[in-house]
Amino acid sequence: MITVTKTFFPPIEEYKAYIDKIWESKWLTNNGDLTKELTGKLTEHLNANHLILMTNGTLPIQIALNAFAEQGEVITTPFSYVATTSSIVWEKCTPVFVDIHPEYLTIDETKIEQAITSKTTAILVTHVYGNPCDIEAIDAIARKYKLKVIYDAAHCFGVKYKNKPIFNYGDVSVCSFHATKLFHTGEGGALFCQDENTYNEMLYRHKFGHDGPLRFHGIGINAKISELQAAMGLSVLPYIDAIIQDRKRVCQLYDDLLDFKLLRRLKIRAHTEWNYSYYPIIFNSEAELLKTEKLLHSNEIVPRRYFYPSLSSLSYVNNTNDLKVSDDIAPRILCLPLYYGLENDNIKKISELISTALGKF
């Protein structure tokens, strides 16, 4: 079976070498040696300003919202993974959806201002499939209205925008290190921020608010990464350049083989150094997508309808805004298999099956 993604497993002996260190130290969590080592190596690799490793990619969003959003209205996108919206609701805030750009699929920055009210406290938007939002426009709006900006950069490991690491934008950026991501720690994630004060506040909040064993800086939660997760990250990191290069090969072969008179692909924003994190294709209709998906499944190929449905349709939100682009694209977009080691013959087979399905319309 060819699945939409496949976890990269480093050589087991390299992972075991780190596990042996854990057994020697008898230290499993609470900022152990491997957590410190991975923090340092990622900070250097990503040229990050301030980085805090966490146990997944959702808790850092919630921590940032808890610190910044003050249970107010949060401007956000309807086209993202559910964690973007559910985190807002979880923190007792109100998501206010703004439609997306029809080509970049990120939030339409020209529609943000009209959604701002006296209750707006933050902007939480997604760099979709690692494709940057219009950062300059969003940051200008945030400064004008004195709003905090949180970037859901779950897909963005290794992405640069205008020669600057994508994580070095906004008040906070968040990345996922889930097993399905191109860099992973099994489960895991990180919070990135730009100044010392924000870093210290986020650091306290991710460890119950502890300021030493007997003092508390303020409210907090447990989002600490474990040494076992750090061991996986340290084992994967040496291969990250090869992983990205191989995913580039897969994307370029899809580019060559798919018929873009019948389909549309994601437009990457100018000045972006992309990481080839996903390969979405947009069909002319949902019927075409469903027919293609059925044919792929019958050949043991499993793509994913990612992102579908539009988050504005979730049962626990109340949307009143016009989201015609997101509502139109979400039912027509499909992510194709993309992972390290996906064989050329299988890429060709997938492409041929798509052409076969579309040839019947």
XYZ file of C-alpha atoms in Angstrom:
361
model
C 0.000 0.000 0.000
C 1.210 3.504 -0.887
C 0.082 5.943 1.791
C -0.043 9.743 1.689
C 3.049 9.885 3.871
C 5.506 7.550 5.551
C 7.524 8.228 8.699
C 11.282 8.490 8.204
C 13.075 6.018 10.448
C 16.775 6.706 11.078
C 19.156 3.737 11.374
C 18.106 1.935 14.539
C 21.652 1.658 15.872
C 21.931 5.467 15.820
C 18.687 5.806 17.766
C 19.775 3.096 20.209
C 23.005 4.992 20.891
C 20.926 7.898 22.216
C 18.654 5.529 24.152
C 21.740 4.082 25.833
C 22.603 7.595 27.025
C 19.151 7.900 28.592
C 19.599 4.600 30.417
C 22.991 5.751 31.671
C 21.683 9.098 32.889
C 18.426 7.706 34.337
C 16.817 10.985 33.188
C 13.644 10.853 31.078
C 12.207 14.368 31.082
C 12.509 17.892 32.588
C 15.086 19.383 30.217
C 17.552 16.506 30.162
C 20.846 16.417 28.287
C 19.313 15.209 25.010
C 16.620 17.898 25.116
C 19.322 20.523 25.608
C 21.400 19.026 22.790
C 18.475 18.951 20.361
C 17.474 22.505 21.295
C 20.983 23.708 20.516
C 21.277 21.809 17.239
C 17.862 22.933 15.994
C 18.532 26.537 16.992
C 21.709 26.432 14.922
C 20.224 24.507 11.989
C 17.165 26.751 11.722
C 18.956 29.974 12.664
C 16.160 30.512 15.175
C 16.016 33.414 17.603
C 14.410 31.582 20.550
C 13.194 27.969 20.512
C 11.322 25.881 23.089
C 10.807 22.188 22.395
C 7.396 20.818 23.352
C 5.683 17.453 23.423
C 3.457 18.192 20.400
C 2.592 20.987 17.983
C -0.810 21.886 19.434
C 0.111 22.817 23.013
C 2.359 25.698 21.892
C -0.579 27.212 20.005
C -2.744 26.907 23.096
C -0.034 28.360 25.336
C 0.430 31.355 23.013
C -3.331 31.937 22.832
C -3.623 31.658 26.600
C -0.910 34.307 26.978
C -1.988 36.689 24.215
C -5.620 36.295 23.207
C -7.356 37.107 26.535
C -10.447 35.075 25.574
C -11.184 37.559 22.804
C -11.821 37.199 19.093
C -9.026 35.648 17.061
C -8.757 36.248 13.318
C -7.979 32.931 11.658
C -8.222 30.814 8.509
C -10.887 28.218 7.711
C -8.338 26.274 5.622
C -6.007 24.458 8.010
C -5.830 21.397 10.212
C -8.467 21.258 12.941
C -5.923 22.065 15.690
C -5.743 25.677 14.517
C -9.429 26.287 15.245
C -9.903 23.857 18.121
C -7.062 25.526 20.035
C -8.859 28.869 19.785
C -12.101 27.413 21.115
C -10.261 25.364 23.768
C -8.772 28.589 25.147
C -12.263 30.118 25.404
C -11.628 32.466 22.482
C -13.845 33.063 19.466
C -12.532 32.175 15.978
C -13.348 34.790 13.339
C -12.806 33.258 9.913
C -11.382 35.186 6.980
C -11.390 33.668 3.495
C -8.259 32.417 1.723
C -6.329 33.418 -1.362
C -7.420 31.238 -4.329
C -3.852 30.458 -5.461
C -1.650 30.542 -2.346
C -4.418 29.049 -0.136
C -3.204 31.110 2.830
C -5.463 33.686 4.491
C -6.475 36.548 2.186
C -4.674 39.423 3.873
C -6.846 41.993 2.057
C -9.894 40.791 4.014
C -8.419 40.777 7.511
C -9.034 44.406 8.482
C -12.773 44.272 7.811
C -13.047 41.348 10.264
C -11.371 43.201 13.144
C -13.609 44.464 15.957
C -13.084 45.958 19.397
C -12.997 42.365 20.721
C -10.157 41.223 18.464
C -7.018 40.331 20.430
C -4.883 38.209 18.085
C -4.328 36.874 14.588
C -3.649 33.128 14.233
C -2.972 32.078 10.661
C -1.395 29.109 8.887
C 1.451 28.914 6.410
C -0.493 26.323 4.412
C 1.576 23.339 3.197
C 4.658 25.379 4.154
C 3.591 28.217 1.833
C 4.050 31.549 3.646
C 1.231 33.970 4.306
C 1.675 37.577 3.219
C 3.767 38.243 6.300
C 4.444 41.925 5.677
C 0.761 42.760 5.248
C -0.296 40.754 8.308
C 2.381 42.228 10.526
C 1.468 45.752 9.380
C -2.182 45.149 10.274
C -1.170 43.731 13.654
C 0.950 46.782 14.445
C -1.839 49.140 13.373
C -4.405 47.504 15.658
C -1.951 46.415 18.398
C -2.687 42.721 17.898
C -0.478 39.700 18.566
C 0.416 37.441 15.633
C 0.704 33.686 16.024
C 1.807 31.748 12.961
C 0.766 28.103 12.711
C 3.902 26.966 10.912
C 3.309 23.254 11.491
C 4.401 22.416 7.929
C 7.356 24.778 7.734
C 10.509 23.018 8.908
C 13.333 24.421 6.774
C 11.214 27.035 4.968
C 12.720 30.474 4.404
C 11.012 33.656 3.268
C 13.134 36.458 1.835
C 16.245 34.594 3.036
C 14.967 34.606 6.625
C 13.805 31.507 8.521
C 10.004 31.414 8.514
C 9.977 30.825 12.276
C 11.532 34.236 12.869
C 8.328 36.080 11.963
C 5.382 37.043 14.150
C 5.207 37.202 17.935
C 5.149 33.406 18.031
C 5.535 30.682 15.421
C 4.696 27.056 16.060
C 5.962 23.929 14.308
C 4.873 20.302 14.545
C 7.362 17.454 14.866
C 4.692 14.789 14.465
C 5.711 11.471 12.911
C 4.130 12.493 9.601
C 6.289 15.618 9.263
C 9.568 15.759 7.340
C 11.450 16.398 10.598
C 9.952 14.561 13.536
C 10.438 13.428 17.112
C 7.656 10.824 16.928
C 5.309 13.232 18.635
C 6.590 16.712 19.316
C 6.763 20.318 18.320
C 8.359 23.660 19.052
C 7.487 27.245 19.820
C 9.610 30.023 18.318
C 9.589 33.661 19.407
C 11.576 36.789 18.691
C 12.324 38.480 22.012
C 13.623 37.505 25.437
C 10.522 38.534 27.369
C 8.178 36.419 25.238
C 10.614 33.514 25.384
C 10.761 33.590 29.183
C 6.972 33.808 29.488
C 6.447 30.856 27.104
C 9.193 28.863 28.863
C 7.491 29.224 32.255
C 4.077 28.416 30.829
C 5.194 25.156 29.189
C 6.447 23.736 32.519
C 3.544 24.413 34.886
C 4.808 27.948 35.546
C 7.747 26.650 37.579
C 10.438 29.177 38.448
C 12.646 26.732 40.305
C 11.396 23.684 42.258
C 9.453 25.638 44.880
C 8.454 28.881 43.147
C 5.939 29.642 40.409
C 6.156 32.498 37.941
C 2.478 32.189 37.049
C -0.003 29.856 35.421
C 1.293 27.053 33.241
C 0.672 23.619 31.789
C 2.798 20.563 31.062
C 4.092 20.687 27.485
C 7.628 19.432 28.088
C 9.286 17.155 25.566
C 10.775 13.876 26.813
C 14.303 12.553 26.360
C 12.884 9.697 24.256
C 11.412 12.208 21.818
C 14.631 14.230 21.790
C 16.559 11.044 20.989
C 14.435 10.512 17.893
C 14.932 14.128 16.807
C 18.692 13.897 17.227
C 18.669 10.708 15.125
C 16.567 12.238 12.333
C 18.226 15.662 12.101
C 21.435 14.506 10.322
C 19.253 13.258 7.444
C 17.033 16.311 7.033
C 18.808 17.754 3.985
C 18.593 14.380 2.212
C 14.927 14.068 3.185
C 14.074 17.478 1.713
C 16.073 16.814 -1.465
C 14.330 13.491 -2.031
C 10.913 15.063 -1.506
C 11.914 17.678 -4.077
C 12.588 14.828 -6.535
C 9.095 13.440 -5.924
C 7.450 16.848 -6.410
C 9.371 17.561 -9.601
C 8.363 14.203 -11.077
C 4.707 14.900 -10.272
C 5.181 18.298 -11.925
C 6.450 16.573 -15.064
C 3.868 13.775 -15.206
C 0.560 15.351 -14.173
C -1.622 17.111 -16.730
C -2.182 20.636 -15.447
C -4.698 21.354 -18.151
C -6.973 19.091 -16.090
C -5.730 20.028 -12.625
C -4.345 22.968 -10.673
C -1.470 23.001 -8.218
C -0.443 25.160 -5.293
C 1.233 28.458 -6.148
C 4.252 29.079 -3.931
C 4.665 32.678 -2.814
C 7.586 34.589 -4.371
C 10.848 34.779 -2.381
C 10.105 31.435 -0.689
C 12.591 28.634 -0.174
C 10.049 25.814 0.086
C 10.490 22.463 1.838
C 8.310 20.199 -0.374
C 6.172 19.234 2.595
C 2.965 18.355 0.692
C 1.796 17.863 -2.872
C -1.813 19.086 -3.136
C -3.726 19.055 -6.411
C -6.975 20.926 -7.037
C -9.629 19.296 -9.220
C -12.248 21.105 -11.287
C -15.022 19.496 -9.238
C -15.533 17.349 -6.175
C -16.965 14.649 -8.455
C -13.616 14.448 -10.268
C -11.791 14.201 -6.951
C -14.031 11.428 -5.651
C -13.738 9.434 -8.874
C -9.941 9.764 -8.777
C -9.750 8.904 -5.083
C -11.838 5.771 -5.644
C -9.565 4.600 -8.482
C -6.433 5.253 -6.401
C -7.870 3.363 -3.417
C -8.712 0.393 -5.636
C -4.998 0.276 -6.507
C -3.944 0.456 -2.817
C -2.905 4.104 -3.077
C -4.149 6.300 -0.239
C -4.071 10.077 -0.787
C -5.689 12.434 1.741
C -8.361 15.114 1.514
C -6.270 17.655 3.364
C -7.775 20.121 4.333
C -11.371 19.044 4.287
C -13.902 20.087 5.402
C -13.541 23.829 5.791
C -13.072 24.525 9.515
C -15.962 26.979 9.511
C -18.262 23.946 9.277
C -17.149 22.496 12.638
C -20.026 21.917 15.034
C -18.487 24.026 17.808
C -17.986 27.247 15.833
C -20.421 29.849 14.592
C -19.381 31.418 11.302
C -21.232 34.322 9.715
C -18.569 35.478 7.240
C -18.488 34.804 3.507
C -15.861 32.116 2.845
C -16.634 31.276 -0.752
C -13.028 30.503 -1.775
C -12.341 28.133 1.111
C -15.760 26.516 0.760
C -15.093 26.039 -2.951
C -11.534 24.681 -2.722
C -11.779 22.429 0.358
C -13.982 19.814 -1.375
C -11.735 19.794 -4.480
C -8.222 19.443 -3.003
C -6.310 16.204 -2.552
C -2.795 15.608 -1.204
C -0.874 12.948 -3.116
C 1.599 10.484 -1.592
C 4.872 12.254 -0.800
C 7.663 10.880 1.346
C 11.349 10.011 1.393
C 12.013 6.980 -0.774
C 8.774 7.025 -2.795
C 9.824 5.192 -5.947
C 9.645 6.784 -9.393
C 7.616 3.860 -10.755
C 4.986 4.446 -8.078
C 4.890 8.177 -8.808
C 4.324 7.329 -12.476
C 1.587 4.853 -11.549
C -0.184 7.440 -9.395
C 0.032 10.044 -12.155
C -1.258 7.627 -14.787
C -4.207 6.608 -12.617
C -5.132 10.254 -12.111
C -5.030 10.822 -15.862
C -7.151 7.717 -16.382
C -9.762 8.911 -13.901
C -9.911 12.411 -15.357
C -10.045 11.055 -18.900
C -13.524 9.717 -18.085
C -14.890 13.239 -17.520
